[in-house]
Structures are given as C-alpha cells and as structure tokens.
Coordinates of C-alpha atoms in Angstrom, one line a residue:
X155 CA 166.8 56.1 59.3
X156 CA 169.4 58.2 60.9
X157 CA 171.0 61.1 58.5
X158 CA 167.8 60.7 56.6
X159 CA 167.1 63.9 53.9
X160 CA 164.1 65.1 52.0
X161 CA 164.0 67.9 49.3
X162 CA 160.4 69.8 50.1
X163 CA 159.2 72.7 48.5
X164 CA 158.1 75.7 50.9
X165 CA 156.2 78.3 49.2
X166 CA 158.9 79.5 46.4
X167 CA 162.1 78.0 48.0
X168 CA 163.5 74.4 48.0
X169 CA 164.5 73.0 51.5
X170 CA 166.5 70.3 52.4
X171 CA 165.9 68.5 55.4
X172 CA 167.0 66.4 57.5
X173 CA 166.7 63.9 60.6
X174 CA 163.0 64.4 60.9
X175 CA 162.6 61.1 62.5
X176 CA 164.9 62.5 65.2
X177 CA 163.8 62.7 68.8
X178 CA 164.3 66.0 70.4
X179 CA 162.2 65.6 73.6
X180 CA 163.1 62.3 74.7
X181 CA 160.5 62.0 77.4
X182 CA 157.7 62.2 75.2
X183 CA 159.1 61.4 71.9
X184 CA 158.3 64.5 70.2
X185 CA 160.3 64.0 66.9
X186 CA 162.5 67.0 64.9
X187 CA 159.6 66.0 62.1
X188 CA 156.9 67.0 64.6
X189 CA 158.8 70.2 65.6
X190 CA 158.7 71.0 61.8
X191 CA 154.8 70.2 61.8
X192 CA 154.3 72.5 65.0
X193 CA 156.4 75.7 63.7
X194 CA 154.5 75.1 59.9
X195 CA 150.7 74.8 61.3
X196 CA 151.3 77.6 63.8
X197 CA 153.1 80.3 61.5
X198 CA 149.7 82.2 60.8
X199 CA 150.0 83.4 64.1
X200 CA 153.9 83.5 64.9
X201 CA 155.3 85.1 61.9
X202 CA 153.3 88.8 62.5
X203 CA 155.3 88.7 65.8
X204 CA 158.9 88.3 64.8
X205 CA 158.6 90.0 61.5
X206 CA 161.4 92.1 60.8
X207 CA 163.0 91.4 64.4
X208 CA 166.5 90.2 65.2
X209 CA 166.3 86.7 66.0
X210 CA 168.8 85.0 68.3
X211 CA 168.2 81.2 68.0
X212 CA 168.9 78.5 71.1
X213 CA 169.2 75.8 69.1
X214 CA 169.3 71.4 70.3
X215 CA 170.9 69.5 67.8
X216 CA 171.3 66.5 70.1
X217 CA 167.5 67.3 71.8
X218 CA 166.5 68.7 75.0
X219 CA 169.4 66.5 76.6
X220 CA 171.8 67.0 74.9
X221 CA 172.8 70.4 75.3
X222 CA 172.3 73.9 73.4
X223 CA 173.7 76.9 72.3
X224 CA 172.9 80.6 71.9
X225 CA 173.0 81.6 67.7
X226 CA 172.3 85.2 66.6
X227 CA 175.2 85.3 63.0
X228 CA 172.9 84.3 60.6
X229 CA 174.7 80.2 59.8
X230 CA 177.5 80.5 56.9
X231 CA 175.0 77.7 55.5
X232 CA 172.1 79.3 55.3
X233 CA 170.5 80.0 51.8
X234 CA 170.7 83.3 50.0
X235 CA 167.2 84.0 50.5
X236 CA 167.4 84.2 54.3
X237 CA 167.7 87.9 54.9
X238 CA 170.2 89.1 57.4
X239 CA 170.9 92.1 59.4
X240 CA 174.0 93.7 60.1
X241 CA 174.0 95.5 63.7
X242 CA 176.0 96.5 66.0
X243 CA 176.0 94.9 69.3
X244 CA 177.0 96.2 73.2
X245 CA 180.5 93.7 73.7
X246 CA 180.4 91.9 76.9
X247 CA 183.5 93.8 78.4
X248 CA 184.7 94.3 74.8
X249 CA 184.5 96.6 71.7
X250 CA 181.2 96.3 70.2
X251 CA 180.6 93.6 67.5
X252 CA 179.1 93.1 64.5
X253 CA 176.4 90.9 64.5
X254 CA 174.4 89.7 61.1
X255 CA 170.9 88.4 62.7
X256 CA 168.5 86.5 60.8
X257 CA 165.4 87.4 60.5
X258 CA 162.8 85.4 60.0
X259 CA 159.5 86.8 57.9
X260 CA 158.0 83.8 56.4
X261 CA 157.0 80.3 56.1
X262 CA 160.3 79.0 54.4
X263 CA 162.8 81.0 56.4
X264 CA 160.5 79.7 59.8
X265 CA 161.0 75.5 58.3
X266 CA 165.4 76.6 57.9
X267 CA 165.4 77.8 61.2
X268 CA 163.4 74.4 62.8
X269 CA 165.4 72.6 60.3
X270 CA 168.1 73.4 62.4
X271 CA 167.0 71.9 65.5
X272 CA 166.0 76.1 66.6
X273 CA 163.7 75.0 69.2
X274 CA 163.6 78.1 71.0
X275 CA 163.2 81.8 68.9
X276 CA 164.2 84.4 71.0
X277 CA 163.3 88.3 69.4
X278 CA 163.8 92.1 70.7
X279 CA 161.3 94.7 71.5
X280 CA 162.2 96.3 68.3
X281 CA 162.0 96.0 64.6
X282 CA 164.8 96.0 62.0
X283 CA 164.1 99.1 59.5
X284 CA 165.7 100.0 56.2
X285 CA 169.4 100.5 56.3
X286 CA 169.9 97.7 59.0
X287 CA 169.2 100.4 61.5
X288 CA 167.0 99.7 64.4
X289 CA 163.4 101.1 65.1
X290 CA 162.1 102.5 68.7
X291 CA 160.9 100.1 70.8
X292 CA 157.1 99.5 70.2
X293 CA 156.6 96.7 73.0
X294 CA 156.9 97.1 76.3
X295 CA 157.7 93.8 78.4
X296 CA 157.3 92.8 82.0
X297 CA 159.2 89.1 82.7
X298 CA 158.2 87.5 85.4
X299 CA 160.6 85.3 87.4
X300 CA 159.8 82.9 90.0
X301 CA 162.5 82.6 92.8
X302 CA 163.0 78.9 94.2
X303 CA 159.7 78.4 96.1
X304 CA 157.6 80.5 94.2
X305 CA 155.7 79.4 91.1
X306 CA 154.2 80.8 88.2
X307 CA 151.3 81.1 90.4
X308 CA 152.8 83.8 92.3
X309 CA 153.5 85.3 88.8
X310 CA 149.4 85.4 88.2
X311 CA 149.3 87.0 91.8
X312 CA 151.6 89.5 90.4
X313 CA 150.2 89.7 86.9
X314 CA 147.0 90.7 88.2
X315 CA 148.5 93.7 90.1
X316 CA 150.4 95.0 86.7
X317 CA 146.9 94.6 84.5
X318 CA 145.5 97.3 86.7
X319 CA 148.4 99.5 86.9
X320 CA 149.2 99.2 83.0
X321 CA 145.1 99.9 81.9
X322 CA 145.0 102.3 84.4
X323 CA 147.5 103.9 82.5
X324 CA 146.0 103.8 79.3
X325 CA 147.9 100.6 78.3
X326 CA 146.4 97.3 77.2
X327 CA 148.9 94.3 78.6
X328 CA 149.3 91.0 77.0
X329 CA 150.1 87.9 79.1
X330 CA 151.8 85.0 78.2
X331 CA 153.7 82.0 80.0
X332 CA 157.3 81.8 79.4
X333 CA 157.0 78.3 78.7
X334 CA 159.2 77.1 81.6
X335 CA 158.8 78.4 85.0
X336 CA 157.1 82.3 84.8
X337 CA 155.4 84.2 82.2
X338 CA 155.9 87.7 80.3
X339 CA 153.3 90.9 80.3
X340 CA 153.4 92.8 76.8
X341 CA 151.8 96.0 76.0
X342 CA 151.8 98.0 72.7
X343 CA 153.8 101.3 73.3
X344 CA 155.1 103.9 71.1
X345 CA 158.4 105.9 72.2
X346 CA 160.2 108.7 71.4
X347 CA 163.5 107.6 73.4
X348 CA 164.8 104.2 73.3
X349 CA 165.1 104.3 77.5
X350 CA 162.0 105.0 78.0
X351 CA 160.5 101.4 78.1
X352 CA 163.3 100.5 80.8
X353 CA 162.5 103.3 82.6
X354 CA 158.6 103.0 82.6
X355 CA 158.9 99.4 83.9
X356 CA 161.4 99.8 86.3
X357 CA 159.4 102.7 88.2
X358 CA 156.9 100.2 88.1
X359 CA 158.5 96.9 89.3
X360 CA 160.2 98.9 92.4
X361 CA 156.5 100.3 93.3
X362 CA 155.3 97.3 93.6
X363 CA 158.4 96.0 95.3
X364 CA 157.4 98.9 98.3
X365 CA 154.0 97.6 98.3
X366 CA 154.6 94.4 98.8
X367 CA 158.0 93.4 99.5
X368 CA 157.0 90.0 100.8
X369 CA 156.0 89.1 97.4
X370 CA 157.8 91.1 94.7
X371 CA 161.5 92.1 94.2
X372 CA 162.8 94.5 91.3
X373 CA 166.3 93.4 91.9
X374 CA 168.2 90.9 90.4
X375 CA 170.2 90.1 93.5
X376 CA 169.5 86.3 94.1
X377 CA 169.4 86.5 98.1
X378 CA 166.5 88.5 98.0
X379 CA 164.4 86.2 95.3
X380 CA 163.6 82.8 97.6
X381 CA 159.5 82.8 97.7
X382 CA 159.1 85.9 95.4
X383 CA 158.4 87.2 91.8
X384 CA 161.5 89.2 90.3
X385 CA 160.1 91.7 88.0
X386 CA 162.6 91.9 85.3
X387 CA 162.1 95.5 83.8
X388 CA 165.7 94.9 82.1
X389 CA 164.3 93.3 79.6
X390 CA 163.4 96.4 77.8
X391 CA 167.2 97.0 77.3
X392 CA 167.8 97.1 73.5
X393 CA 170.3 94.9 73.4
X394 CA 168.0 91.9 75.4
X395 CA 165.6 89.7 74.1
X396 CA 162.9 87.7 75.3
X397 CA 161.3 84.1 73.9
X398 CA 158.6 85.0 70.8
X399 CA 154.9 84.4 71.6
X400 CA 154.2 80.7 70.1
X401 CA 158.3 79.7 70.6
X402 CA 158.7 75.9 71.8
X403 CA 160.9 75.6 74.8
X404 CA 163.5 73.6 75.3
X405 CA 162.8 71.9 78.6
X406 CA 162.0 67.9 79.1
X407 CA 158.5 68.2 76.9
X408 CA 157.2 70.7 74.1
X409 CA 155.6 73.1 75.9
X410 CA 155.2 76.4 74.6
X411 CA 155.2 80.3 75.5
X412 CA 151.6 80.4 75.4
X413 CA 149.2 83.7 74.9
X414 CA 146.8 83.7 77.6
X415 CA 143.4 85.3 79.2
X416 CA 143.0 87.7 82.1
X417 CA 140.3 84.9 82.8
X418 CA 143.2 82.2 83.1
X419 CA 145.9 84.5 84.6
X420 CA 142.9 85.2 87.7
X421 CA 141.7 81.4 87.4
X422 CA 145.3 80.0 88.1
X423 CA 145.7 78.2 91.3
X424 CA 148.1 75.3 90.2
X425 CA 151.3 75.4 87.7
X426 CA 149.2 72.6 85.2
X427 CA 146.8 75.4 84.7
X428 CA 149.6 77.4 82.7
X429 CA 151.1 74.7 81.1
X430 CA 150.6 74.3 77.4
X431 CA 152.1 71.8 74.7
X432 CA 152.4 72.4 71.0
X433 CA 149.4 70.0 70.3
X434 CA 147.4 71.7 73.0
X435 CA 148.8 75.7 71.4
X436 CA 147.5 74.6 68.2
X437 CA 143.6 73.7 69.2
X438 CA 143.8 77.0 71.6
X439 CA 144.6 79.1 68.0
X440 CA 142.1 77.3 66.5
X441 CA 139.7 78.0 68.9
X442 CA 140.7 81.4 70.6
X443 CA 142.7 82.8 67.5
X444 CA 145.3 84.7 67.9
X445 CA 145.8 86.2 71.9
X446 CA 149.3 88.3 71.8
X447 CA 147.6 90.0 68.4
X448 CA 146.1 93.4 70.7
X449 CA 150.1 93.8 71.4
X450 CA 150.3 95.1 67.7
X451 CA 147.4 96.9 67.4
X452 CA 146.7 98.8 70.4
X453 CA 149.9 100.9 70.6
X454 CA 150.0 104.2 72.8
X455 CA 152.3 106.6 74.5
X456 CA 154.5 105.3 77.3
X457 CA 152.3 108.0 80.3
X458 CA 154.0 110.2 82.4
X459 CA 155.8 108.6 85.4
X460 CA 158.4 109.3 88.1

C-alpha cells in the first residue's frame, strides 16, 4: 500500500522504512524494496570503497522519471548515528561553504541512505581523517566520456591504450563502467601534493589526444567531442566526485557501475557487453568476488612525468 512503513532492525540500529513497494524504475519494475535488497546483499563489497569518503547522494524520490537532485548536507532527519563531516567546500562563484557530508561506513547507515530513494552514491578520491580534515588523494581516476556517436566501445579502445601506459608506469588500473554511457579507470596511488593526481592524468589524457586525435580529446569543449572519447583527468580535482564502484544508476533500468576484466574491456565489441543490472552485479560478486578490491591494495607513487 502506498505510505506503507516497517520498523527493521539493521545490525545495532532501528530503521524505519518506507514505500518499499514503490516503483523506481518504471520500465522494469524494479521496486524501492528491491533497491533496499540490492544495496544490503552487495555491501560486503561496496562499503570498503566508500568508507570514510564524503558522500554526495543523487537521490529519486518519485523514480528514474520523476526527477532528482544532488544531496551532499547530511538530511536534518537523519539519525544520530549517521556520522557527518564538516568540510569546507570551493563556492561556485561564491565564498566557500560549509558542507556536513555523510558518510557512509556500514550496513545500517548504507539501508538510510537507499531508504531515501539514494539511488546513485557518488564519493571523492579521498578519505575523511580525524578532525574532519581531508586525506591525500590515494586513487587516481581516468572518466571516460563518449561524445554523441561514440560508445562505450570507443571507451574499451581507449581503455586499452591507458592499461599499458598506467602498468608501464608501475601502476595497476582498475576498470569499471560508469553505469550509463562510459566507464572509469582507477589505480591505487599515493601522493605527497593533492595536484598531483590532476596533473598525472592530464599529461596523460593530452598524450594520447596527440597520438590519436581522431579518437581521443582531453578537452572539455563539446565541438571537439562528436565521435570521440573525452578523457576527463578533472576528475582528480578535490572538490569532484565520481559514482562509487557497485552504485545503481539512475537511468530507465538498474544497471550498475560495474568492476570489470582486462578480458572484457579487450572482448567488448557491442554496448550489451558492458551493460550490467543489479541482479546480474550480484551473481558476478558471487562468482568473480570483488574486481575494484586491487584499487586498495596496490597503492604506489604517482612516477615522474612532464
């Protein structure tokens, strides 16, 4: 029934919820109950990636139709026990603001945030330490964008270039789709300056705009995007975030940003081949395990570039 609640207990905490009968993705049917299900069976895997990371939530109270918005204050409702924090953010043409982020480190805190119809979970490249203060980045990111005409096919075309670039230079990349159109590269990285991520990957993205301008641009600029791959190295800006590994997207069905193989990423020829669900996410964890987990533990020094 509609404004249907239930009282569950979560670990320690007591949750309310409500609307699980709710359809979110009208095309399939996929129910605010069976987001729940999806965010609770796959938080073995998700929670080591956005623990102690600001979260910025999109969230689709009326489903994948009916609009969204962009969350990062922590909800006035939320309980006590979901831990905030306080940080200081760049103001879009204004003074700085103060932001107080959720963050969300375990099984309860992951249910409040589906609860609230947070389909997508959107992280930084950092972690929050003691004192509220960020870390250093310790990921480095490469996202992917395909310009109209260009799929994430193209991105695999491009991914493949990066792997050898980034193990050449000591680096172990990560690939996973975005969940809509491209897909991200991740490696484990350990910094001294908070630039130097944004530096590192632009060198790279405009390299291998020279090399093959045809196919690759490093520039934002949208005239230049039809029919290539825009390498967004911005995305290493400490202030930007990018969708978590395992994060359903909001588009017409569940799909998810999806870990994948250097086997798949060479193998794609067709968008379907990238294309994952949250039923299909969970049977890949169970048999693959966890893909995005050599992010975390093969860190190294950014190399020497320029």
């Amino acid at each position: 029934m509609a404004g249907s609640r239930i009282t569950v207990r979560v670990g320690e905490r007591q949750l309310t919820l409500s609307n699980l009968e709710k359809v979110l993705y009208p095309k399939t049917g996929f129910t605010k109950g069976e987001v729940l299900d999806y965010y609770t069976r796959i938080a073995p895997v998700l929670l080591p990636h956005i623990h102690d990371r600001a979260m910025t939530f999109v969230r689709f109270p009326d489903g994948v139709t009916g609009g969204s918005f962009f969350e990062k204050n922590g909800s006035r409702h939320a309980p006590e026990w979901v831990r905030t924090a306080s940080l200081t953010v760049a103001g879009h043409g204004k003074e700085p603001e103060i932001v107080n982020y959720p963050l969300i480190n375990d099984l309860p805190e992951l249910v409040w945030a589906a609860n609230l119809a947070a389909l997508e979970l959107h992280v930084h490249q950092w972690t929050v330490v003691d004192g509220d203060e960020r870390s250093l980045p310790d990921r480095l990111v490469f996202d992917l964008d395909p310009g109209p005409g260009a799929t994430v096919v193209d991105c695999c075309r491009v991914a493949e270039r990066l792997y050898d670039v980034l193990t050449d230079d000591g680096l172990t990349p990560v690939a996973k789709t975005s969940g809509s159109k491209g897909m991200q590269l991740y490696a484990g990285v350990v910094t001294s300056d908070a630039g130097e991520t944004s530096q590192y990957a632009k060198a790279l993205a405009e390299r291998l705009a020279a090399e093959t301008p045809d196919l690759v641009v490093a520039r934002m600029t949208k005239t230049l995007r039809p029919g290539k791959i825009f390498i967004d190295w911005s995305q290493n800006n400490p202030f930007k975030t990018t969708v978590a590994p395992y994060s359903l997207r909001g588009r017409d069905e569940p799909t998810v940003s999806t870990p994948v193989t250097w086997d798949e990423v060479r193998a794609c020829r067709h968008v379907a081949h990238l294309r994952f669900t949250a039923d299909e996410v969970l049977e890949r964890v169970d048999e693959l395990g966890d893909l995005f987990a050599d992010v975390e533990r093969t860190r190294v020094p950014i190399p020497a570039f320029g």
